PDB file of C-alpha atoms in Angstrom:
ATOM      1  CA  THR A   3     -74.995 -29.236  88.060  1.00 47.00           C
ATOM      2  CA  ALA A   4     -77.398 -31.505  86.239  1.00 63.00           C
ATOM      3  CA  GLY A   5     -80.964 -31.744  87.460  1.00 74.00           C
ATOM      4  CA  VAL A   6     -82.249 -34.816  89.248  1.00 81.00           C
ATOM      5  CA  HIS A   7     -84.414 -37.231  87.285  1.00 88.00           C
ATOM      6  CA  ILE A   8     -87.405 -38.476  89.255  1.00 93.00           C
ATOM      7  CA  PHE A   9     -87.101 -41.888  87.545  1.00 95.00           C
ATOM      8  CA  ASP A  10     -84.007 -42.743  85.509  1.00 95.00           C
ATOM      9  CA  ARG A  11     -83.179 -46.060  83.857  1.00 95.00           C
ATOM     10  CA  THR A  12     -80.777 -45.592  80.966  1.00 96.00           C
ATOM     11  CA  PRO A  13     -77.893 -47.842  79.980  1.00 97.00           C
ATOM     12  CA  PRO A  14     -74.297 -46.593  80.037  1.00 97.00           C
ATOM     13  CA  ASP A  15     -73.466 -47.991  76.588  1.00 98.00           C
ATOM     14  CA  GLN A  16     -74.949 -49.723  73.530  1.00 98.00           C
ATOM     15  CA  THR A  17     -73.768 -53.198  74.570  1.00 98.00           C
ATOM     16  CA  THR A  18     -75.737 -52.882  77.812  1.00 97.00           C
ATOM     17  CA  ALA A  19     -78.668 -51.382  75.884  1.00 97.00           C
ATOM     18  CA  ASN A  20     -78.750 -54.378  73.518  1.00 97.00           C
ATOM     19  CA  ASN A  21     -78.772 -56.731  76.511  1.00 96.00           C
ATOM     20  CA  ASN A  22     -81.521 -54.724  78.282  1.00 95.00           C
ATOM     21  CA  VAL A  23     -83.811 -54.007  75.327  1.00 95.00           C
ATOM     22  CA  GLY A  24     -86.049 -56.981  76.118  1.00 91.00           C
ATOM     23  CA  ALA A  25     -87.174 -55.337  79.358  1.00 93.00           C
ATOM     24  CA  ILE A  26     -90.830 -54.341  79.550  1.00 95.00           C
ATOM     25  CA  ILE A  27     -91.355 -51.272  81.713  1.00 95.00           C
ATOM     26  CA  ASN A  28     -94.875 -50.103  82.528  1.00 97.00           C
ATOM     27  CA  PHE A  29     -95.846 -46.881  84.297  1.00 96.00           C
ATOM     28  CA  ARG A  30     -99.443 -46.387  85.438  1.00 97.00           C
ATOM     29  CA  GLY A  31    -100.764 -43.343  87.227  1.00 96.00           C
ATOM     30  CA  GLY A  32     -99.133 -40.861  89.533  1.00 96.00           C
ATOM     31  CA  ALA A  33     -98.046 -37.254  89.420  1.00 96.00           C
ATOM     32  CA  LEU A  34     -94.435 -36.223  88.939  1.00 96.00           C
ATOM     33  CA  VAL A  35     -93.892 -32.616  89.974  1.00 95.00           C
ATOM     34  CA  GLY A  36     -90.642 -30.692  89.639  1.00 94.00           C
ATOM     35  CA  ASN A  37     -89.369 -27.166  90.203  1.00 93.00           C
ATOM     36  CA  LYS A  38     -88.447 -26.384  86.555  1.00 93.00           C
ATOM     37  CA  GLY A  39     -84.775 -27.120  87.235  1.00 92.00           C
ATOM     38  CA  ALA A  40     -82.453 -27.534  84.245  1.00 93.00           C
ATOM     39  CA  GLY A  41     -82.020 -31.223  83.366  1.00 92.00           C
ATOM     40  CA  GLN A  42     -84.838 -32.317  85.682  1.00 94.00           C
ATOM     41  CA  TYR A  43     -86.805 -35.078  83.935  1.00 95.00           C
ATOM     42  CA  GLY A  44     -89.899 -36.840  85.180  1.00 96.00           C
ATOM     43  CA  ILE A  45     -89.102 -40.190  83.587  1.00 97.00           C
ATOM     44  CA  ASN A  46     -85.951 -40.864  81.570  1.00 96.00           C
ATOM     45  CA  ILE A  47     -85.749 -44.440  80.282  1.00 97.00           C
ATOM     46  CA  GLY A  48     -83.803 -46.354  77.684  1.00 96.00           C
ATOM     47  CA  ALA A  49     -83.654 -49.794  76.084  1.00 97.00           C
ATOM     48  CA  THR A  50     -87.133 -51.292  76.439  1.00 96.00           C
ATOM     49  CA  TYR A  51     -89.491 -53.312  74.275  1.00 96.00           C
ATOM     50  CA  GLY A  52     -93.272 -53.113  74.516  1.00 95.00           C
ATOM     51  CA  GLY A  53     -93.526 -50.846  77.563  1.00 96.00           C
ATOM     52  CA  THR A  54     -96.319 -48.417  78.441  1.00 97.00           C
ATOM     53  CA  LEU A  55     -96.991 -45.094  80.112  1.00 97.00           C
ATOM     54  CA  VAL A  56    -100.654 -44.698  81.097  1.00 98.00           C
ATOM     55  CA  GLY A  57    -102.470 -42.010  83.053  1.00 97.00           C
ATOM     56  CA  THR A  58     -99.430 -40.192  84.388  1.00 97.00           C
ATOM     57  CA  TYR A  59     -99.208 -36.442  85.054  1.00 97.00           C
ATOM     58  CA  PHE A  60     -95.998 -34.404  84.693  1.00 98.00           C
ATOM     59  CA  VAL A  61     -95.663 -30.769  85.766  1.00 97.00           C
ATOM     60  CA  SER A  62     -92.899 -28.147  86.100  1.00 96.00           C
ATOM     61  CA  LEU A  63     -90.008 -30.276  84.817  1.00 97.00           C
ATOM     62  CA  ASP A  64     -87.332 -29.571  82.209  1.00 97.00           C
ATOM     63  CA  ALA A  65     -88.786 -32.497  80.228  1.00 97.00           C
ATOM     64  CA  ALA A  66     -91.762 -34.631  81.233  1.00 97.00           C
ATOM     65  CA  PHE A  67     -91.056 -38.014  79.648  1.00 97.00           C
ATOM     66  CA  ILE A  68     -88.003 -39.136  77.654  1.00 97.00           C
ATOM     67  CA  CYS A  69     -87.895 -42.562  76.049  1.00 97.00           C
ATOM     68  CA  LYS A  70     -84.663 -43.575  74.223  1.00 98.00           C
ATOM     69  CA  PHE A  71     -84.359 -46.858  72.291  1.00 98.00           C
ATOM     70  CA  CYS A  72     -87.866 -47.792  73.392  1.00 97.00           C
ATOM     71  CA  LEU A  73     -89.203 -50.168  70.772  1.00 97.00           C
ATOM     72  CA  ASP A  74     -92.983 -50.533  70.432  1.00 97.00           C
ATOM     73  CA  PHE A  75     -93.540 -48.234  73.426  1.00 97.00           C
ATOM     74  CA  ARG A  76     -97.038 -46.829  74.014  1.00 98.00           C
ATOM     75  CA  MET A  77     -97.760 -43.557  75.841  1.00 97.00           C
ATOM     76  CA  GLU A  78    -101.445 -42.922  76.416  1.00 97.00           C
ATOM     77  CA  SER A  79    -103.933 -40.925  78.458  1.00 97.00           C
ATOM     78  CA  SER A  80    -101.169 -38.894  80.103  1.00 97.00           C
ATOM     79  CA  ARG A  81    -100.849 -35.185  80.728  1.00 98.00           C
ATOM     80  CA  ALA A  82     -97.926 -32.780  80.870  1.00 98.00           C
ATOM     81  CA  ALA A  83     -98.106 -29.162  82.024  1.00 97.00           C
ATOM     82  CA  LEU A  84     -95.805 -26.168  82.163  1.00 97.00           C
ATOM     83  CA  ASN A  85     -92.557 -28.025  81.506  1.00 97.00           C
ATOM     84  CA  VAL A  86     -89.563 -25.963  80.439  1.00 97.00           C
ATOM     85  CA  ASN A  87     -88.334 -27.639  77.227  1.00 97.00           C
ATOM     86  CA  TYR A  88     -90.287 -30.787  76.267  1.00 97.00           C
ATOM     87  CA  GLY A  89     -93.500 -32.630  76.953  1.00 97.00           C
ATOM     88  CA  TYR A  90     -92.991 -36.089  75.406  1.00 98.00           C
ATOM     89  CA  VAL A  91     -89.801 -37.321  73.715  1.00 98.00           C
ATOM     90  CA  LEU A  92     -89.133 -40.468  71.678  1.00 97.00           C
ATOM     91  CA  SER A  93     -85.503 -40.672  70.632  1.00 97.00           C
ATOM     92  CA  SER A  94     -82.553 -42.807  69.701  1.00 97.00           C
ATOM     93  CA  GLY A  95     -80.025 -43.500  72.447  1.00 97.00           C
ATOM     94  CA  ASP A  96     -77.375 -40.962  73.409  1.00 97.00           C
ATOM     95  CA  TRP A  97     -75.014 -43.236  75.358  1.00 98.00           C
ATOM     96  CA  SER A  98     -71.628 -44.577  74.296  1.00 98.00           C
ATOM     97  CA  GLY A  99     -71.856 -46.622  71.082  1.00 98.00           C
ATOM     98  CA  ALA A 100     -75.430 -45.535  70.275  1.00 97.00           C
ATOM     99  CA  SER A 101     -76.248 -44.052  66.879  1.00 97.00           C
ATOM    100  CA  VAL A 102     -79.296 -42.887  64.960  1.00 96.00           C
ATOM    101  CA  ASN A 103     -79.327 -46.254  63.168  1.00 95.00           C
ATOM    102  CA  ASN A 104     -78.862 -48.734  66.053  1.00 96.00           C
ATOM    103  CA  SER A 105     -80.903 -47.415  68.991  1.00 96.00           C
ATOM    104  CA  GLN A 106     -84.168 -45.937  67.705  1.00 96.00           C
ATOM    105  CA  SER A 107     -87.599 -45.871  69.352  1.00 97.00           C
ATOM    106  CA  ASN A 108     -89.243 -47.521  66.358  1.00 97.00           C
ATOM    107  CA  GLY A 109     -92.885 -48.535  66.190  1.00 96.00           C
ATOM    108  CA  SER A 110     -93.884 -46.451  69.209  1.00 97.00           C
ATOM    109  CA  THR A 111     -97.172 -44.596  69.740  1.00 98.00           C
ATOM    110  CA  ILE A 112     -98.192 -41.452  71.586  1.00 98.00           C
ATOM    111  CA  ALA A 113    -101.999 -41.508  71.949  1.00 98.00           C
ATOM    112  CA  ASN A 114    -104.598 -39.435  73.778  1.00 98.00           C
ATOM    113  CA  THR A 115    -101.975 -37.267  75.461  1.00 97.00           C
ATOM    114  CA  ARG A 116    -102.060 -33.578  76.325  1.00 97.00           C
ATOM    115  CA  ASP A 117     -99.299 -31.034  76.744  1.00 98.00           C
ATOM    116  CA  CYS A 118    -100.121 -27.694  78.333  1.00 97.00           C
ATOM    117  CA  ALA A 119     -96.975 -26.026  77.006  1.00 97.00           C
ATOM    118  CA  SER A 120     -94.921 -23.320  78.653  1.00 96.00           C
ATOM    119  CA  ALA A 121     -94.341 -20.228  76.542  1.00 96.00           C
ATOM    120  CA  GLY A 122     -91.128 -20.790  74.573  1.00 95.00           C
ATOM    121  CA  GLN A 123     -90.998 -24.538  75.273  1.00 96.00           C
ATOM    122  CA  ILE A 124     -88.999 -26.267  72.503  1.00 97.00           C
ATOM    123  CA  ALA A 125     -91.712 -28.825  71.654  1.00 97.00           C
ATOM    124  CA  SER A 126     -94.801 -30.482  73.049  1.00 97.00           C
ATOM    125  CA  PHE A 127     -93.954 -33.685  71.151  1.00 97.00           C
ATOM    126  CA  TYR A 128     -90.396 -34.441  69.971  1.00 97.00           C
ATOM    127  CA  VAL A 129     -89.480 -37.465  67.841  1.00 97.00           C
ATOM    128  CA  PHE A 130     -85.796 -37.888  67.020  1.00 97.00           C
ATOM    129  CA  ALA A 131     -84.271 -40.573  64.764  1.00 97.00           C
ATOM    130  CA  SER A 132     -87.134 -43.034  65.218  1.00 97.00           C
ATOM    131  CA  ASP A 133     -89.195 -44.762  62.521  1.00 96.00           C
ATOM    132  CA  GLY A 134     -92.829 -45.781  62.399  1.00 97.00           C
ATOM    133  CA  VAL A 135     -93.865 -43.495  65.262  1.00 97.00           C
ATOM    134  CA  ARG A 136     -97.555 -42.543  65.519  1.00 98.00           C
ATOM    135  CA  LEU A 137     -98.934 -39.443  67.251  1.00 98.00           C
ATOM    136  CA  GLU A 138    -102.699 -39.923  67.610  1.00 98.00           C
ATOM    137  CA  ASP A 139    -105.513 -37.920  69.198  1.00 98.00           C
ATOM    138  CA  ALA A 140    -103.178 -35.524  70.992  1.00 97.00           C
ATOM    139  CA  ILE A 141    -103.570 -31.990  72.331  1.00 97.00           C
ATOM    140  CA  SER A 142    -101.081 -29.128  72.559  1.00 96.00           C
ATOM    141  CA  GLU A 143    -102.361 -25.999  74.248  1.00 96.00           C
ATOM    142  CA  CYS A 144    -101.720 -23.229  76.814  1.00 96.00           C
ATOM    143  CA  GLY A 145     -98.488 -21.259  76.210  1.00 95.00           C
ATOM    144  CA  ASN A 146     -96.991 -20.817  72.745  1.00 95.00           C
ATOM    145  CA  PRO A 147     -94.136 -23.317  72.251  1.00 96.00           C
ATOM    146  CA  GLN A 148     -91.474 -23.067  69.579  1.00 96.00           C
ATOM    147  CA  ASN A 149     -92.923 -26.239  67.966  1.00 95.00           C
ATOM    148  CA  GLU A 150     -96.080 -28.275  68.545  1.00 94.00           C
ATOM    149  CA  ILE A 151     -94.363 -31.283  67.021  1.00 95.00           C
ATOM    150  CA  LEU A 152     -90.644 -31.481  66.325  1.00 95.00           C
ATOM    151  CA  PHE A 153     -89.647 -34.395  64.084  1.00 96.00           C
ATOM    152  CA  ASP A 154     -85.994 -34.850  63.163  1.00 96.00           C
ATOM    153  CA  ASP A 155     -84.771 -37.958  61.343  1.00 95.00           C
ATOM    154  CA  GLY A 156     -81.233 -37.217  62.592  1.00 95.00           C
ATOM    155  CA  ASN A 157     -79.915 -38.065  59.101  1.00 96.00           C
ATOM    156  CA  SER A 158     -80.643 -41.706  59.866  1.00 95.00           C
ATOM    157  CA  THR A 159     -80.664 -43.985  56.827  1.00 94.00           C
ATOM    158  CA  THR A 160     -83.469 -46.086  58.328  1.00 92.00           C
ATOM    159  CA  VAL A 161     -86.031 -43.482  59.445  1.00 93.00           C
ATOM    160  CA  LYS A 162     -88.786 -43.305  56.823  1.00 90.00           C
ATOM    161  CA  HIS A 163     -92.197 -42.870  58.522  1.00 93.00           C
ATOM    162  CA  PHE A 164     -93.850 -40.627  61.091  1.00 95.00           C
ATOM    163  CA  ILE A 165     -97.645 -40.350  61.278  1.00 96.00           C
ATOM    164  CA  VAL A 166     -99.739 -37.641  62.922  1.00 97.00           C
ATOM    165  CA  ASP A 167    -103.479 -38.291  63.185  1.00 97.00           C
ATOM    166  CA  ASN A 168    -105.784 -35.783  64.883  1.00 97.00           C
ATOM    167  CA  LEU A 169    -103.639 -33.215  66.681  1.00 95.00           C
ATOM    168  CA  HIS A 170    -105.732 -30.520  68.361  1.00 96.00           C
ATOM    169  CA  ALA A 171    -103.779 -27.316  69.001  1.00 94.00           C
ATOM    170  CA  GLU A 172    -104.872 -24.228  70.910  1.00 93.00           C
ATOM    171  CA  ASN A 173    -101.677 -22.211  70.796  1.00 93.00           C
ATOM    172  CA  THR A 174     -99.426 -20.635  68.202  1.00 92.00           C
ATOM    173  CA  PRO A 175     -95.972 -22.152  67.848  1.00 93.00           C
ATOM    174  CA  ALA A 176     -93.187 -19.708  67.012  1.00 91.00           C
ATOM    175  CA  LYS A 177     -91.814 -22.032  64.302  1.00 84.00           C
ATOM    176  CA  ALA A 178     -95.059 -22.986  62.565  1.00 66.00           C
ATOM    177  CA  ASP A 179     -93.619 -24.166  59.239  1.00 56.00           C
TER     178      ASP A 179
END
């Protein structure tokens, strides 16, 4: 069975996503603690514009924070620790009718965030099929993940830019290319 998401707001299809994308969702503070269950996400959101995540702590989840089709979203001053697969994820949508060219998390920023990775975690920071994303003043430490940063354009024809500025790492990723 799929894990329970602590907070989940994702559309069922791209038509709904296009209608919902004007929503501004802001998260401030709090601690979201899981039991490392498969599919257990702290926050799983989709179809927003201009939202924020500030000062939130995620621990012992499958993935801390997943943001799909979140345009101009800003994650800052948040911490993730000992999650199974991912710390922070910015991605295109994965619902019916979504594609890597019509549901990206373009223009989003991850700033002043920290991931205390679990050994073998897939990535501290994962950006999939999203353009103009900035990762600034971030930290990846603790256990050795497979990747500090995993960027995949998803073969999108519109993804051109991803910027990393000042990543501090205190671990050794298995796939350090």
